[in-house]
Coordinates of C-alpha atoms and ligand atoms in Angstrom, one line a residue:
X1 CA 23.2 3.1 138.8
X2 CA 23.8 6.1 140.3
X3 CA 26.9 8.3 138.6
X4 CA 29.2 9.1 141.7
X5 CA 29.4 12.9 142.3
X6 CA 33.0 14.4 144.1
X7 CA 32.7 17.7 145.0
X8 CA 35.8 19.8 146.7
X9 CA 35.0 21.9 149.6
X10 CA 37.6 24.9 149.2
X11 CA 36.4 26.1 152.8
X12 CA 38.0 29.8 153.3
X13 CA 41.3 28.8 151.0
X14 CA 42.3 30.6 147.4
X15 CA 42.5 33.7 146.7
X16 CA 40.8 34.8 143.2
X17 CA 43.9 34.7 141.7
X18 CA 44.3 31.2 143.1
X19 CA 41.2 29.7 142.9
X20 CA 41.4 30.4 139.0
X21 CA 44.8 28.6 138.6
X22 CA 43.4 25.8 140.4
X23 CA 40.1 25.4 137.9
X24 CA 42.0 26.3 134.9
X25 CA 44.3 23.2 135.7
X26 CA 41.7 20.8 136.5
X27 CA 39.3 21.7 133.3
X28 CA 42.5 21.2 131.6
X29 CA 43.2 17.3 133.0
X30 CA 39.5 16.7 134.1
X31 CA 38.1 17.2 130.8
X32 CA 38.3 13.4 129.4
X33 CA 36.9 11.6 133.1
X34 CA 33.5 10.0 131.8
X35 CA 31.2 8.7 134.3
X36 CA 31.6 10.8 137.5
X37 CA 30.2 14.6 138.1
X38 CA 32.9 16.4 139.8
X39 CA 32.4 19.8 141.6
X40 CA 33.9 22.6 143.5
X41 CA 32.9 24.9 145.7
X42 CA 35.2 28.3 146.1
X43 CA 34.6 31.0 148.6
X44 CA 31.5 33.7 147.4
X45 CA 34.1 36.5 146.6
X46 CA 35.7 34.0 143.7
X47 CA 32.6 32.2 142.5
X48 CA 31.6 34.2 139.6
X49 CA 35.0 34.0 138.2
X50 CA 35.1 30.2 138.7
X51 CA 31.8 29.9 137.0
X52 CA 32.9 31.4 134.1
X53 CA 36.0 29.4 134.0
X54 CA 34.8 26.5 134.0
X55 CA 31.7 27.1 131.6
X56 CA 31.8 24.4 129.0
X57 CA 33.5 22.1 131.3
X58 CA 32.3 19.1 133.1
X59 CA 33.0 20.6 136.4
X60 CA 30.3 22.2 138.3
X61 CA 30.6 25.9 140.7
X62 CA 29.4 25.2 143.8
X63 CA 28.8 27.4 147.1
X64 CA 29.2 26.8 150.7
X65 CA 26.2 28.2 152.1
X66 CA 23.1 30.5 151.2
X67 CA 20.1 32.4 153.2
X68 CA 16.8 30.8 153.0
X69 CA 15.6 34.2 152.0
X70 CA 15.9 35.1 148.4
X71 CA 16.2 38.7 148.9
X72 CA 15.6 41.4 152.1
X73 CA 17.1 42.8 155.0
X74 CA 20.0 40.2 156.1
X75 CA 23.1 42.3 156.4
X76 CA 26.5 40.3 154.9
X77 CA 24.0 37.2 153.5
X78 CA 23.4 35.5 150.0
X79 CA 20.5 33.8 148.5
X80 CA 20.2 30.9 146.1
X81 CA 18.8 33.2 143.6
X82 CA 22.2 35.4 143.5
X83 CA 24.0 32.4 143.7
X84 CA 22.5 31.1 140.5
X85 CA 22.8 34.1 138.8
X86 CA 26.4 33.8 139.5
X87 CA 27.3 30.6 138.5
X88 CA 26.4 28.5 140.9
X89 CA 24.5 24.9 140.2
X90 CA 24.8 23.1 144.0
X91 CA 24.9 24.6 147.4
X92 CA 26.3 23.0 150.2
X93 CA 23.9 23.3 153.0
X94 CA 24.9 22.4 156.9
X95 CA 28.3 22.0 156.9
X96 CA 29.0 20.7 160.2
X97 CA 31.5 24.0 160.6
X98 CA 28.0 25.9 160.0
X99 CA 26.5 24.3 162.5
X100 CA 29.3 24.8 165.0
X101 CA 30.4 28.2 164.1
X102 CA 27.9 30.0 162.8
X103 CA 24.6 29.0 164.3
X104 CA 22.6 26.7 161.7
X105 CA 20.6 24.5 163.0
X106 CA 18.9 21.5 161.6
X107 CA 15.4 24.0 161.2
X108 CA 17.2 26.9 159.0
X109 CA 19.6 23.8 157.4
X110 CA 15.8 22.6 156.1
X111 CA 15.1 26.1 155.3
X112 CA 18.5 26.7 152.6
X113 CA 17.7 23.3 151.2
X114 CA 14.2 24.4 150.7
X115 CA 15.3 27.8 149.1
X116 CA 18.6 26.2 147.2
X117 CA 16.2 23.9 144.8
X118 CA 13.7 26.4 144.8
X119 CA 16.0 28.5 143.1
X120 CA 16.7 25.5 140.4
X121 CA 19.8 24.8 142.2
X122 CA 21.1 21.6 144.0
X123 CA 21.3 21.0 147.4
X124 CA 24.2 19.0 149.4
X125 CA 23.0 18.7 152.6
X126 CA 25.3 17.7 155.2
X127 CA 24.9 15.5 158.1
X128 CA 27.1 13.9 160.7
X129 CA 28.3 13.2 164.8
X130 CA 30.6 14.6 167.0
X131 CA 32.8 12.3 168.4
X132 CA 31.2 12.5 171.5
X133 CA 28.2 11.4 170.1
X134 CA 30.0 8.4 168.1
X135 CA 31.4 7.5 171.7
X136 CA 27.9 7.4 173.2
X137 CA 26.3 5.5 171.0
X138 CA 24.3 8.1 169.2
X139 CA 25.3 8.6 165.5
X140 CA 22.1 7.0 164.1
X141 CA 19.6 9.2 166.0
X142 CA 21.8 12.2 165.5
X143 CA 21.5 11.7 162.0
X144 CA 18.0 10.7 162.4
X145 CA 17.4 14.7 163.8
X146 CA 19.4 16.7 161.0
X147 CA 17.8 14.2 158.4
X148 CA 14.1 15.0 159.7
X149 CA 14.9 18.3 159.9
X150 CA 16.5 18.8 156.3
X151 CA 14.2 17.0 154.9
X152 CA 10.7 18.2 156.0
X153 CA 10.2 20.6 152.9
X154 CA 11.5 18.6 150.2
X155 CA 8.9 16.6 148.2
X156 CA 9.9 13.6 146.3
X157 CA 9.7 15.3 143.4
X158 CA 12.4 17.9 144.3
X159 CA 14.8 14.5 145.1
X160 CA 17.1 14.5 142.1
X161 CA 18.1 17.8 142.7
X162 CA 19.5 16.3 146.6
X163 CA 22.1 15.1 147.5
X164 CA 23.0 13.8 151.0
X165 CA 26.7 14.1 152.1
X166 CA 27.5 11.9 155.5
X167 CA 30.3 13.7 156.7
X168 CA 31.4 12.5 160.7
X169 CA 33.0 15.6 162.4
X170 CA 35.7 13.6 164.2
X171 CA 37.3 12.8 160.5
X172 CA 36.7 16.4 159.4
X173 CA 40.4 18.0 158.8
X174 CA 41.7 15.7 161.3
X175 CA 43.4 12.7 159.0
X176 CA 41.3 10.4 160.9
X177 CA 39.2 8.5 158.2
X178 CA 35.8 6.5 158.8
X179 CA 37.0 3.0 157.9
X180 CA 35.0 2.2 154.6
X181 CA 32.7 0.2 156.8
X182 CA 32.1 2.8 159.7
X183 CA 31.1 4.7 156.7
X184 CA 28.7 2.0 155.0
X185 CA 26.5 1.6 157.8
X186 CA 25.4 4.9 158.2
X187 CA 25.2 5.4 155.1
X188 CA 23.0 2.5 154.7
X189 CA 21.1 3.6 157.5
X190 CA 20.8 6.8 155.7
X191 CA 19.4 5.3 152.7
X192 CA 16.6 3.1 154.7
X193 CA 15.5 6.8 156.2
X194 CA 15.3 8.1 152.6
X195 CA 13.2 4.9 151.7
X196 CA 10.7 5.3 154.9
X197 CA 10.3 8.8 153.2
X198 CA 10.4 8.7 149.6
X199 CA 10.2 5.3 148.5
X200 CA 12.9 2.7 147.8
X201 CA 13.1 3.4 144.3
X202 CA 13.8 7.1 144.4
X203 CA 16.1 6.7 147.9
X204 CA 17.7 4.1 145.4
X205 CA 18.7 7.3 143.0
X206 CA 19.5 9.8 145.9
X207 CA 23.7 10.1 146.0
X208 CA 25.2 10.0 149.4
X209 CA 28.7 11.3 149.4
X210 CA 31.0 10.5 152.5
X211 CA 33.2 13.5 153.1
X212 CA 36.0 13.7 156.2
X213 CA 40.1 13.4 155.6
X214 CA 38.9 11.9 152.1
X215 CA 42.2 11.7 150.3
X216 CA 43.2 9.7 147.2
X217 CA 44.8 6.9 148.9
X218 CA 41.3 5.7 150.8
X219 CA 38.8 7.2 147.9
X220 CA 38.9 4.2 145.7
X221 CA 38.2 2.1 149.0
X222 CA 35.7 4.2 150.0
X223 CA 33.6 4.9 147.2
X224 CA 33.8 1.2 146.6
X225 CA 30.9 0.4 149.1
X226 CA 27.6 0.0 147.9
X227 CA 26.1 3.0 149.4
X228 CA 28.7 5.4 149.1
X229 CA 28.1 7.7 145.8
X230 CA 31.0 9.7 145.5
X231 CA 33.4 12.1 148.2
X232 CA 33.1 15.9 149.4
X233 CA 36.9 16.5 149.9
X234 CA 37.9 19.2 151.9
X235 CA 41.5 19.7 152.2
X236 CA 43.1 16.9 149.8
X237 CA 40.7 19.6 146.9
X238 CA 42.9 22.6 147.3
X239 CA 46.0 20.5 145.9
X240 CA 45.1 19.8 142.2
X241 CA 46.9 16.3 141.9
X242 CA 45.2 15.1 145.0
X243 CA 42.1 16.4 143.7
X244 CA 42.3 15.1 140.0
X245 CA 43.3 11.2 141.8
X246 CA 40.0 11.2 143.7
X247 CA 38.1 12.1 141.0
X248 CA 39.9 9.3 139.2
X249 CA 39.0 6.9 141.8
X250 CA 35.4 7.6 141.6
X251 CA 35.2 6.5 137.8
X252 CA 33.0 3.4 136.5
X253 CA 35.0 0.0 136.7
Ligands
PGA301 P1 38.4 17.4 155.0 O1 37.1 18.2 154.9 O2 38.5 16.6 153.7 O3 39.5 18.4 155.0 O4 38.3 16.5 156.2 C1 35.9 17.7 154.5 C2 34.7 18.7 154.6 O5 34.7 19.5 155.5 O6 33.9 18.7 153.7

């Protein structure tokens, strides 16, 4: 069975001060939920405080992004390395808000999923249509691109440190949900690609998290489809209760 991971995306929200109030009350009524691995994912400027936060917790630090590179000269950029060393155990790699604002691209998304585990760190790696692309019919083969191109450098043996989070832009920050079963099939589909490459037995251990206007009164139904293995929430995270109920919903019956 695989254990359901929910990760918030706090996106460029929190200050330090913030962020730290937030973790401090969510290691505080997180601390007994069995079952589910929970993340979050501050901005870079609050990480290492967050990490050390929530050390001994069962919440995981998380960043948004990372180079490819580990070190050299890319003004204003982080690598997976630093990341680590600051506290850091996933990345989120190809964010669709990455991919429309700042230039990643399904090659360099491959390329930070490459470097993330090579650090020893997870990757998240997101993939997901535009609505135009839902309304012409071509959400399978757009996943079908930013899964080949993820993908190409990771080896099966590197799969339990992915993860794979279907995230549709049209329900990103909009309140506009993929019905659980809009969500299921691509996320089914998602699986069978994972299968053609890896084998059904390890595609069969591979979480795929649905993320877009997740909030905790559609998480339970949701995460209740067979192929959906957990939730990257953007803005329902940055509001502790809301947070704290998905997490809840993700638990083992
Ligand atoms: P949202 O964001 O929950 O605010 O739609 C999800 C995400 O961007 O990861």
């Amino acid at each position: 069975m695989r254990q359901k991971f929910v990760v918030g995306n706090w996106k460029l929200n929190k200050t330090i001060a913030e962020a730290l109030a937030l973790v401090t009350e969510l290691k505080n009524q997180l601390g007994a939920v069995k079952g589910v691995q929970i993340g979050v994912a501050p901005t870079f400027v609050a990480l290492p405080s967050v990490a050390k936060r929530l050390e001994g917790s069962n919440i995981a630090t998380c960043a948004q992004n990372t180079h490819w590179e580990a070190s050299g000269a890319w003004t204003g950029e982080l690598s997976a390395p630093l990341l680590a060393e600051a506290g850091a155990s996933w990345v989120i790699v190809g964010h669709s808000e990455r991919r429309q604002h700042f230039g990643d691209t399904n090659e360099t998304v491959g390329k930070k999923a490459v470097a993330t585990i090579a650090a020893g760190l997870g990757a998240i790696v997101c993939v997901g249509e535009t609505l135009a692309e839902r309304d012409g019919n071509r959400t399978l083969p757009i996943v079908d691109d930013q899964l080949a191109g993820a993908l190409g450098g990771i080896a099966a043996a590197a799969t339990p440190k992915l993860v794979i989070a279907y995230e549709p832009v049209w329900a990103i920050g909009t309140g506009r949900t993929a019905t659980p079963g809009q969500a299921q099939e691509v996320h089914a589909h998602i699986r069978k690609r994972l299968a053609e490459r890896y084998g059904q037995v390890i595609a069969d251990g591979i979480r795929i998290q649905y993320g877009g206007s997740v909030k905790p009164s559609n998480a339970e139904s949701l995460m209740a489809e067979r192929d959906i293995d957990g939730a990257l929430v953007g803005g329902a995270s940055l509001e502790a209760a809301d947070f704290i109920a998905i997490v809840k919903a993700a638990r083992p019956s």
